[in-house]
Coordinates of C-alpha atoms in Angstrom, one line a residue:
M1 CA -30.3 -26.6 -12.7
K2 CA -31.5 -23.6 -10.9
K3 CA -28.0 -22.4 -10.1
I4 CA -26.9 -23.1 -13.7
V5 CA -29.7 -20.9 -14.9
I6 CA -28.6 -18.2 -12.4
I7 CA -25.0 -18.4 -13.5
F8 CA -26.0 -18.3 -17.1
V9 CA -28.1 -15.1 -16.6
F10 CA -25.2 -13.6 -14.6
S11 CA -22.6 -14.5 -17.3
L12 CA -24.7 -12.9 -20.0
L13 CA -24.4 -9.7 -18.1
L14 CA -20.6 -9.5 -18.1
V15 CA -19.8 -7.7 -21.2
I16 CA -20.4 -4.1 -21.9
L17 CA -23.5 -3.0 -23.6
N18 CA -24.1 -4.0 -27.2
N19 CA -20.8 -6.0 -27.2
S20 CA -21.2 -9.3 -28.9
L21 CA -19.1 -12.5 -28.9
V22 CA -19.1 -15.6 -30.9
I23 CA -17.4 -18.6 -29.2
R24 CA -16.7 -20.9 -32.1
A25 CA -17.1 -24.2 -30.3
Y26 CA -20.6 -23.3 -29.1
T27 CA -22.1 -21.8 -32.2
T28 CA -22.3 -24.6 -34.8
P29 CA -24.4 -26.0 -36.1
S30 CA -27.2 -24.0 -34.5
P31 CA -27.6 -20.7 -36.4
E32 CA -29.5 -18.8 -33.7
L33 CA -26.4 -19.3 -31.4
Q34 CA -23.9 -17.9 -34.0
T35 CA -24.2 -14.4 -32.5
I36 CA -25.1 -13.9 -28.9
Q37 CA -25.8 -10.3 -27.6
L38 CA -24.5 -9.9 -24.2
K39 CA -26.1 -6.8 -22.6
S40 CA -25.5 -5.1 -19.3
R41 CA -28.5 -2.7 -18.9
S42 CA -29.2 -3.9 -15.3
I43 CA -25.6 -3.3 -14.1
E44 CA -24.2 0.0 -13.4
Y45 CA -20.5 -0.4 -14.3
E46 CA -17.8 1.5 -12.4
S47 CA -14.5 2.1 -14.1
S48 CA -13.3 -1.5 -13.2
G49 CA -16.3 -3.0 -14.7
K50 CA -15.9 -1.2 -17.9
L51 CA -12.2 -2.3 -18.0
L52 CA -13.3 -5.9 -17.3
S53 CA -15.7 -5.8 -20.2
E54 CA -13.0 -4.4 -22.6
L55 CA -10.5 -7.1 -21.4
I56 CA -13.0 -9.9 -22.0
K57 CA -13.5 -8.7 -25.6
L58 CA -9.8 -8.5 -26.2
F59 CA -9.2 -11.9 -24.6
Y60 CA -11.4 -13.6 -27.1
E61 CA -10.2 -11.6 -30.0
E62 CA -6.7 -12.7 -29.2
R63 CA -7.9 -16.3 -29.0
N64 CA -9.7 -16.0 -32.3
Y65 CA -12.9 -16.6 -30.4
N66 CA -12.0 -20.2 -29.3
P67 CA -12.9 -21.3 -25.9
A68 CA -10.4 -21.5 -23.0
W69 CA -12.1 -23.5 -20.3
C70 CA -14.4 -26.1 -21.7
S71 CA -16.1 -27.7 -24.7
Q72 CA -19.5 -29.4 -24.8
T73 CA -17.9 -32.6 -24.0
E74 CA -14.9 -31.8 -21.7
I75 CA -13.8 -29.4 -18.9
Y76 CA -10.2 -28.4 -19.9
P77 CA -7.3 -29.0 -17.3
Q78 CA -6.7 -25.2 -16.8
A79 CA -10.2 -24.8 -15.5
Y80 CA -9.4 -27.1 -12.7
I81 CA -6.1 -25.3 -12.1
L82 CA -7.8 -22.0 -11.8
L83 CA -10.4 -23.4 -9.5
K84 CA -7.7 -24.6 -7.2
I85 CA -6.0 -21.2 -7.3
I86 CA -9.0 -19.2 -6.4
K87 CA -9.7 -21.8 -3.6
E88 CA -6.4 -20.7 -2.1
A89 CA -6.9 -17.0 -2.7
D90 CA -7.0 -16.4 1.1
R91 CA -3.3 -17.0 1.1
E92 CA -3.1 -13.6 -0.6
G93 CA -5.6 -12.1 1.8
L94 CA -8.3 -12.3 -0.7
D95 CA -11.7 -13.8 -0.4
P96 CA -12.4 -16.9 -2.5
S97 CA -16.1 -16.0 -2.5
A98 CA -15.2 -12.8 -4.4
Y99 CA -14.3 -15.2 -7.3
Y100 CA -17.4 -17.3 -7.0
Y101 CA -15.5 -20.3 -5.7
S102 CA -18.6 -22.1 -4.3
L103 CA -20.7 -21.5 -7.5
I104 CA -18.0 -22.6 -9.7
S105 CA -17.3 -25.8 -7.7
N106 CA -21.0 -26.7 -7.9
Y107 CA -21.1 -25.8 -11.6
V108 CA -18.1 -28.2 -12.2
R109 CA -19.7 -31.0 -10.3
E110 CA -22.9 -30.7 -12.4
L111 CA -20.9 -30.7 -15.6
E112 CA -18.7 -33.6 -14.6
N113 CA -22.0 -35.6 -13.9
K114 CA -23.3 -34.8 -17.2
I115 CA -19.9 -35.9 -18.9
I116 CA -19.9 -39.1 -16.9
R117 CA -23.4 -40.0 -18.0
N118 CA -22.3 -39.4 -21.7
S119 CA -24.6 -36.4 -21.9
S120 CA -23.2 -33.5 -23.7
I121 CA -23.2 -30.1 -22.1
T122 CA -25.7 -27.8 -23.8
R123 CA -24.3 -24.8 -25.8
E124 CA -25.9 -22.3 -23.4
V125 CA -24.4 -23.9 -20.2
A126 CA -21.0 -24.3 -21.8
L127 CA -21.0 -20.6 -22.8
S128 CA -22.2 -19.6 -19.5
F129 CA -19.4 -21.5 -17.8
E130 CA -16.9 -20.3 -20.2
L131 CA -17.6 -16.6 -19.7
L132 CA -17.8 -17.0 -15.9
M133 CA -14.4 -18.6 -15.8
T134 CA -12.9 -15.9 -18.0
K135 CA -14.4 -13.1 -15.6
V136 CA -12.9 -14.8 -12.7
Y137 CA -9.6 -15.2 -14.4
L138 CA -9.4 -11.5 -15.2
D139 CA -10.8 -10.5 -11.9
Y140 CA -8.2 -12.4 -10.0
T141 CA -5.4 -11.2 -12.3
L142 CA -6.4 -7.4 -11.9
D143 CA -6.7 -7.9 -8.1
L144 CA -3.1 -9.3 -7.8
L145 CA -1.7 -6.8 -10.3
T146 CA -3.2 -3.5 -9.2
G147 CA -4.8 -4.3 -5.9
Y148 CA -8.2 -5.5 -4.7
T149 CA -9.5 -2.1 -4.4
R150 CA -7.5 -0.3 -7.0
N151 CA -8.5 -1.9 -10.3
G152 CA -9.1 1.5 -11.8
M153 CA -5.3 2.3 -11.7
F154 CA -4.7 -0.4 -14.3
N155 CA -4.7 1.8 -17.4
K156 CA -2.3 4.2 -15.9
M157 CA 0.3 1.4 -15.0
Y158 CA 0.0 -1.4 -17.6
D159 CA -0.6 -2.1 -21.3
K160 CA -3.8 -4.2 -21.7
H161 CA -2.9 -5.7 -25.0
E162 CA 0.4 -7.0 -23.5
L163 CA -1.6 -8.4 -20.5
I164 CA -4.0 -10.3 -22.8
K165 CA -1.1 -12.0 -24.5
K166 CA 0.3 -13.1 -21.2
L167 CA -3.2 -14.3 -20.1
N168 CA -3.6 -16.5 -23.2
R169 CA -0.1 -17.7 -23.2
A170 CA -0.5 -19.0 -19.6
I171 CA -3.6 -20.9 -20.6
E172 CA -2.0 -22.5 -23.8
Q173 CA 1.2 -23.4 -21.7
E174 CA -0.9 -24.6 -18.7
S175 CA 1.2 -22.4 -16.4
L176 CA -1.4 -20.4 -14.5
G177 CA 0.3 -21.0 -11.3
K178 CA 3.5 -19.4 -12.5
F179 CA 1.7 -16.6 -14.2
F180 CA 0.0 -15.6 -11.0
I181 CA 3.1 -15.8 -8.9
D182 CA 4.8 -13.4 -11.4
L183 CA 2.0 -11.0 -10.7
Y184 CA 2.9 -10.7 -7.0
P185 CA 4.7 -7.5 -5.8
G186 CA 8.5 -7.9 -6.5
Q187 CA 9.5 -7.2 -2.8
E188 CA 10.5 -10.2 -0.7
L189 CA 8.3 -8.5 1.9
Y190 CA 5.2 -9.7 0.3
F191 CA 6.2 -13.4 0.5
R192 CA 7.2 -12.8 4.2
M193 CA 3.7 -11.3 4.8
R194 CA 2.1 -14.3 3.2
K195 CA 4.0 -16.5 5.7
A196 CA 3.0 -14.3 8.6
L197 CA -0.6 -14.4 7.6
S198 CA -0.5 -18.3 7.6
H199 CA 1.1 -18.4 10.9
L200 CA -1.4 -16.2 12.6
R201 CA -4.3 -18.0 11.1
N202 CA -3.0 -21.2 12.7
I203 CA -3.3 -19.6 16.2
S204 CA -6.8 -20.2 17.4
S205 CA -8.4 -17.2 19.0
K206 CA -9.3 -19.3 22.0
D207 CA -5.5 -19.9 22.5
W208 CA -4.7 -16.2 22.5
P209 CA -4.8 -15.3 26.2
R210 CA -5.7 -11.9 27.5
V211 CA -3.4 -10.3 30.0
G212 CA -5.3 -8.8 32.9
Y213 CA -4.9 -5.2 33.8
G214 CA -3.4 -4.2 37.2
P215 CA -0.3 -2.5 38.6
P216 CA 2.6 -2.4 36.1
L217 CA 4.7 -5.4 36.0
Q218 CA 8.4 -5.4 35.8
R219 CA 11.5 -7.4 36.6
G220 CA 11.6 -8.7 40.1
D221 CA 7.7 -8.9 40.6
Y222 CA 5.6 -12.0 41.5
S223 CA 2.1 -12.1 40.0
K224 CA -0.3 -14.7 38.7
R225 CA -0.8 -12.3 35.7
I226 CA 2.8 -13.4 34.8
I227 CA 1.5 -16.8 33.7
E228 CA -0.8 -15.1 31.2
L229 CA 1.9 -12.8 30.0
R230 CA 4.3 -15.7 29.4
R231 CA 1.8 -17.6 27.3
R232 CA 0.9 -14.6 25.3
L233 CA 4.5 -13.7 24.5
Y234 CA 5.3 -17.3 23.7
L235 CA 2.5 -17.4 21.0
S236 CA 3.7 -14.3 19.3
G237 CA 7.3 -15.6 19.2
D238 CA 8.7 -13.0 21.7
L239 CA 9.4 -15.7 24.4
S240 CA 11.1 -19.0 23.9
E241 CA 9.4 -22.3 24.7
E242 CA 11.9 -23.0 27.6
Q243 CA 10.6 -19.8 29.3
L244 CA 6.9 -20.7 28.8
N245 CA 6.3 -22.6 32.1
T246 CA 8.8 -20.9 34.5
G247 CA 6.4 -19.7 37.1
T248 CA 5.0 -16.4 38.3
Y249 CA 8.3 -14.6 38.7
F250 CA 9.3 -11.8 36.3
D251 CA 12.9 -12.6 35.4
R252 CA 15.6 -11.3 33.1
E253 CA 14.4 -13.4 30.1
L254 CA 10.8 -12.3 30.4
E255 CA 12.0 -8.7 30.5
K256 CA 13.9 -9.2 27.2
A257 CA 10.7 -10.7 25.7
V258 CA 8.6 -7.7 26.8
R259 CA 11.3 -5.3 25.4
K260 CA 11.2 -7.2 22.1
F261 CA 7.3 -7.0 22.0
Q262 CA 7.3 -3.3 22.7
R263 CA 9.9 -2.6 19.9
R264 CA 7.8 -4.6 17.5
H265 CA 4.8 -2.4 18.3
G266 CA 6.5 0.9 18.3
L267 CA 6.2 1.2 22.0
K268 CA 8.9 2.5 24.4
D269 CA 11.1 -0.6 25.1
S270 CA 11.2 -0.1 28.9
G271 CA 10.5 -3.7 29.8
I272 CA 7.7 -2.6 32.0
V273 CA 4.3 -4.0 31.3
D274 CA 2.1 -0.9 31.6
D275 CA -1.4 -0.2 30.4
K276 CA -0.3 0.6 26.9
T277 CA 1.6 -2.6 26.6
I278 CA -1.4 -4.6 27.9
E279 CA -3.6 -2.9 25.3
A280 CA -1.2 -4.0 22.6
L281 CA -1.0 -7.5 24.0
N282 CA -4.7 -7.9 24.0
I283 CA -5.4 -6.9 20.4
P284 CA -7.3 -10.0 19.0
V285 CA -5.8 -12.3 16.6
K286 CA -8.5 -11.6 14.1
E287 CA -7.6 -7.9 14.1
K288 CA -4.0 -8.7 13.6
I289 CA -4.9 -11.0 10.6
N290 CA -6.9 -8.2 9.2
K291 CA -4.1 -5.8 9.5
I292 CA -1.7 -8.1 7.6
I293 CA -4.4 -8.6 4.8
I294 CA -4.8 -4.9 4.2
N295 CA -1.1 -4.3 4.3
M296 CA -0.6 -7.0 1.6
E297 CA -3.2 -5.0 -0.4
R298 CA -1.1 -1.9 0.0
L299 CA 2.0 -3.7 -1.4
R300 CA 0.0 -4.7 -4.4
W301 CA -0.5 -1.0 -5.1
L302 CA 3.2 -0.6 -5.9
P303 CA 4.5 -0.8 -9.4
R304 CA 5.9 -4.2 -10.6
D305 CA 9.2 -2.8 -11.8
N306 CA 12.3 -3.5 -9.6
P307 CA 14.6 -0.5 -9.8
D308 CA 18.3 -1.0 -8.9
L309 CA 18.0 2.1 -6.6
C310 CA 15.0 3.4 -4.8
V311 CA 13.9 5.3 -1.8
M312 CA 11.0 4.1 0.4
V313 CA 9.3 6.1 3.2
N314 CA 7.0 4.1 5.5
I315 CA 4.8 6.8 7.1
P316 CA 3.6 5.0 10.2
E317 CA 7.1 3.7 10.9
Y318 CA 8.6 7.2 10.6
K319 CA 11.4 5.7 8.6
L320 CA 13.2 6.3 5.3
K321 CA 15.1 3.5 3.7
V322 CA 17.4 3.6 0.6
I323 CA 17.4 0.2 -1.2
R324 CA 20.0 -0.8 -3.7
E325 CA 19.7 -4.2 -5.4
D326 CA 17.3 -5.3 -2.7
K327 CA 19.4 -4.4 0.1
V328 CA 19.0 -1.5 2.5
I329 CA 22.1 0.7 2.3
L330 CA 20.6 3.7 4.4
E331 CA 18.0 4.2 7.1
S332 CA 17.0 7.4 8.5
K333 CA 14.3 8.7 10.9
V334 CA 11.8 10.9 9.4
I335 CA 9.1 13.3 10.6
V336 CA 5.8 13.1 8.7
G337 CA 2.6 15.1 8.4
S338 CA 0.4 15.5 11.5
R339 CA -3.2 14.0 11.7
E340 CA -4.4 17.4 10.4
N341 CA -1.9 17.7 7.6
Q342 CA -1.4 14.0 6.4
T343 CA 1.4 13.0 4.2
P344 CA -0.1 11.3 1.2
S345 CA 0.8 7.8 -0.1
F346 CA 2.0 7.8 -3.8
N347 CA 4.8 6.7 -6.0
D348 CA 7.1 9.2 -8.0
S349 CA 10.7 9.7 -8.8
I350 CA 13.2 12.2 -7.3
E351 CA 14.5 14.4 -10.0
Y352 CA 16.3 17.3 -8.4
I353 CA 18.3 18.0 -5.2
V354 CA 18.3 21.8 -4.1
L355 CA 21.1 23.0 -2.0
N356 CA 20.4 26.0 0.3
P357 CA 16.8 26.2 -0.7
Y358 CA 14.3 28.9 -0.4
W359 CA 11.2 28.0 1.5
Y360 CA 8.1 29.2 -0.3
I361 CA 5.7 29.3 2.6
P362 CA 2.2 27.7 1.8
D363 CA -0.7 30.1 1.9
N364 CA -2.4 28.3 4.9
I365 CA 0.7 28.5 7.1
T366 CA 1.1 32.3 6.1
R367 CA -2.5 33.3 6.8
Y368 CA -3.3 31.3 10.0
E369 CA 0.1 30.7 11.7
L370 CA 2.5 33.5 10.6
L371 CA 0.1 36.5 10.2
P372 CA -0.7 36.6 13.9
Q373 CA 3.0 36.5 14.7
I374 CA 3.9 39.2 12.2
K375 CA 1.2 41.5 13.5
K376 CA 2.3 40.8 17.1
D377 CA 6.0 41.5 16.5
P378 CA 7.0 44.1 13.9
D379 CA 10.5 42.4 13.6
Y380 CA 9.2 38.9 13.0
L381 CA 10.0 38.9 9.3
D382 CA 13.5 40.2 9.8
K383 CA 14.3 37.8 12.7
H384 CA 13.3 34.9 10.5
N385 CA 14.8 36.0 7.2
I386 CA 11.4 36.1 5.4
Q387 CA 10.7 38.1 2.3
I388 CA 7.3 39.3 1.0
L389 CA 6.7 38.6 -2.7
S390 CA 4.2 39.9 -5.2
G391 CA 3.7 36.3 -6.5
F392 CA 5.6 33.0 -7.4
E393 CA 5.2 33.1 -11.2
G394 CA 6.2 35.6 -14.0
E395 CA 7.8 38.8 -12.6
V396 CA 8.3 38.4 -8.9
K397 CA 8.9 41.6 -6.9
I398 CA 10.1 41.8 -3.3
I399 CA 7.8 44.1 -1.3
P400 CA 9.1 46.1 1.6
E401 CA 7.2 45.2 4.6
D402 CA 6.7 48.8 5.6
Q403 CA 4.5 49.3 2.5
I404 CA 1.9 47.1 4.0
N405 CA -0.6 48.2 6.4
W406 CA -0.6 45.3 8.7
D407 CA -3.5 46.5 10.9
E408 CA -5.8 46.1 7.9
V409 CA -4.5 42.6 6.9
T410 CA -6.7 39.7 7.6
P411 CA -6.2 36.0 6.5
E412 CA -8.8 36.5 3.9
N413 CA -7.5 39.6 2.2
F414 CA -3.7 39.0 2.3
S415 CA -2.7 38.5 -1.3
Y416 CA 1.1 38.2 -1.1
K417 CA 3.4 35.3 -0.8
L418 CA 6.1 34.7 1.8
R419 CA 9.6 33.2 1.1
Q420 CA 12.2 32.4 3.7
K421 CA 15.8 32.9 2.4
P422 CA 18.4 30.2 2.7
G423 CA 20.4 30.2 5.9
P424 CA 20.8 28.5 9.2
G425 CA 17.2 29.1 10.4
N426 CA 15.6 28.1 7.1
S427 CA 12.8 25.6 7.9
L428 CA 14.0 23.4 5.0
G429 CA 17.6 23.2 6.4
S430 CA 20.4 23.1 3.9
I431 CA 18.9 20.7 1.4
K432 CA 15.7 19.5 -0.2
F433 CA 14.8 16.6 -2.5
L434 CA 12.1 17.2 -5.2
F435 CA 9.8 14.7 -7.0
P436 CA 7.3 17.2 -8.5
N437 CA 3.9 16.1 -7.7
D438 CA 0.3 17.4 -7.3
F439 CA 0.5 17.4 -3.4
N440 CA 3.6 19.6 -3.3
V441 CA 5.3 17.1 -1.0
Y442 CA 9.0 16.7 -0.8
L443 CA 11.9 15.6 1.4
H444 CA 14.0 18.1 3.2
D445 CA 16.5 18.9 6.1
T446 CA 15.4 20.7 9.1
P447 CA 17.1 22.9 11.8
S448 CA 14.8 21.3 14.5
R449 CA 17.0 18.3 15.0
G450 CA 15.7 17.5 18.6
L451 CA 12.3 16.4 17.1
F452 CA 13.9 13.3 15.7
E453 CA 14.2 12.0 19.3
Y454 CA 10.4 11.8 19.6
R455 CA 9.0 8.3 19.2
E456 CA 5.9 9.6 17.6
R457 CA 6.9 12.0 14.8
A458 CA 3.6 13.0 13.0
L459 CA 4.5 16.7 13.3
S460 CA 4.9 18.4 9.9
H461 CA 2.5 20.1 7.5
G462 CA 2.8 17.2 5.1
C463 CA 6.3 17.2 3.8
I464 CA 8.9 14.8 5.1
R465 CA 11.9 15.9 7.2
V466 CA 14.9 13.7 7.1
E467 CA 17.3 13.2 9.8
R468 CA 20.2 12.2 7.6
P469 CA 19.8 14.4 4.5
L470 CA 23.4 14.6 3.7
E471 CA 23.9 10.8 3.6
L472 CA 20.8 10.6 1.4
A473 CA 22.3 13.2 -0.9
K474 CA 25.5 11.2 -1.0
V475 CA 23.8 8.2 -2.4
L476 CA 21.5 10.1 -4.8
I477 CA 24.3 12.2 -6.5
S478 CA 25.5 9.0 -8.0
Q479 CA 22.9 9.7 -10.5
S480 CA 24.4 13.1 -11.3
N481 CA 27.6 14.7 -12.5
W482 CA 28.3 16.1 -8.9
S483 CA 30.7 14.7 -6.2
Y484 CA 29.8 14.7 -2.6
N485 CA 32.7 17.2 -1.8
E486 CA 31.2 19.6 -4.3
V487 CA 27.8 19.3 -2.5
I488 CA 29.4 20.2 0.9
S489 CA 31.3 23.1 -0.6
I490 CA 28.1 24.6 -2.0
I491 CA 26.3 24.1 1.2
N492 CA 28.9 25.8 3.1
S493 CA 29.0 28.7 0.7
G494 CA 25.4 29.5 1.4
N495 CA 24.7 29.7 -2.4
R496 CA 21.5 28.2 -3.8
E497 CA 22.2 25.4 -6.4
V498 CA 19.9 22.9 -8.2
I499 CA 21.2 19.4 -9.1
E500 CA 19.4 17.5 -11.7
L501 CA 19.6 13.7 -11.5
K502 CA 20.4 12.3 -14.9
N503 CA 18.5 9.1 -13.8
P504 CA 15.7 10.0 -11.5
V505 CA 15.3 7.7 -8.5
P506 CA 11.9 6.1 -7.7
I507 CA 10.5 7.0 -4.5
Y508 CA 7.6 5.2 -2.7
L509 CA 5.6 6.9 0.1
I510 CA 3.9 3.9 1.6
Y511 CA 1.6 3.4 4.5
L512 CA 2.4 0.1 6.2
T513 CA 1.0 -0.5 9.7
V514 CA 2.3 -4.1 9.5
W515 CA 5.4 -5.5 7.9
V516 CA 7.9 -8.4 8.4
D517 CA 11.6 -7.9 8.5
D518 CA 14.3 -10.0 7.0
D519 CA 14.5 -12.4 10.1
G520 CA 10.6 -13.0 9.9
V521 CA 9.8 -10.8 12.8
I522 CA 6.3 -9.1 12.5
H523 CA 6.2 -5.3 13.3
Y524 CA 3.1 -3.3 14.0
R525 CA 2.6 0.5 14.1
E526 CA -0.2 2.7 15.1
D527 CA -2.7 3.7 12.4
I528 CA -1.8 7.4 12.8
Y529 CA -4.1 8.5 10.1
Q530 CA -7.0 6.0 10.6
R531 CA -6.6 4.6 7.2
D532 CA -6.8 0.8 8.1
K533 CA -10.5 0.8 9.0
K534 CA -11.4 2.6 5.7
L535 CA -9.4 0.0 3.7
V536 CA -11.0 -3.0 5.6
H537 CA -14.4 -1.5 4.7
E538 CA -13.5 -1.1 1.0
M539 CA -12.2 -4.7 0.8
M540 CA -15.3 -6.1 2.6
K541 CA -17.6 -4.0 0.3
K542 CA -16.1 -5.5 -2.8
A543 CA -16.2 -9.0 -1.6
V544 CA -19.1 -11.2 -2.9
N545 CA -20.7 -13.8 -0.7
D546 CA -21.9 -16.7 -2.9
S547 CA -22.5 -19.1 0.0

């Protein structure tokens, strides 16, 4: 009974201060139980806690305060279904203990024993169980819908009254399983990630061999280390079973497997097993599992709408994809923000295409990168087609550069703005794609085409340079009154033009260090901004250990 008392006290703390609920089945005939004050003075609620309390209140209002999970003589079928679902929460990369699986299991056993002995469940215990199950139901729903670490985004993305109706409908129709599946991110990628997570968990850590360091291994070599290499590549699906036990010789098939592994990990596919390749081979299975878990979490942050046309940029992959009706119709290399000037992750919609754009140079670039060049070379501004402006808003004046005493200018006192005119040397190239946002981030062309040949392309000040901007424009102008030939004509004329998209196109700037392609192949990329460790910490911090 000790655990029941603990759970009862815990449950009474679930609803926000001074909120009272009357659960009909537990309040008659005892007058003292007709109104139960559920207070939370001992809990400091964060935004997600306040949201949960509000949802609990709405949940029972929608039900006319009828219980959802048990009566004093019966545990309802949907309670068992929910218990089974949270037991399998690890399939979603979530921790069953965060949903009090062990506590609820013990609770159910004690309640079942009472029912078997024809001993009715007390009103207090029934209410305790009822509220705990509702908390778990709502917690799990929010975690699938907005992400385990992003419950606070719910109000910006979803309607709580509509959600409550769906929650209660799923209970009445005994369709909790289908309800939760419908909450998954719409991308097929999420289901492929679930499958990959299950696969890696089936590989025991002791069966994941380490490949020893030594001289680089390549085709034609003999080495005992090749036995370890074959075993390791077989377990990750890069080498076929037929090639597993073919000795210590580095043959053509092994070279193919090494190249495949290198491509999957964003390494140079040389076919040579160097130190960097060995380092990637020796990443423990547990770490790879954690990477899949946190990237499934990132997918849950995405909106649940499934647009016919969208643009997706995966920052660590340095890749842009245009997706139409769930099919990739365009891929392009991109250059993203450096480690010092990171490209943020967020969702928005492309609203405008600007042909032959001006580049309004950010102040930090002006003060700390261009000013030293300008002071060193009096002709720098003319050479780079840059104008000096009195400001960006209202009446903008172009200031002749000879009116400025450059000897007295410092990064701290320079009050003007710089703007680069359209032209062949413009840093934005011939076209940019705008999705107005607080980060001042956008997609654009670039005259520095050679940088796309680099394997690691975290090189910009935060905006995203696109290798194939005209092909991207060709797809997006289908949402405008313009033709592709008109776009090319304007670009060739050198005139600035703004195209407004009648139907803005959703764009997702995502940060996936792991994903699974259409063929079921798992890909890994370097955590260029060191965001993975932070997310692992956030997820572990939120998890509750009830063992």
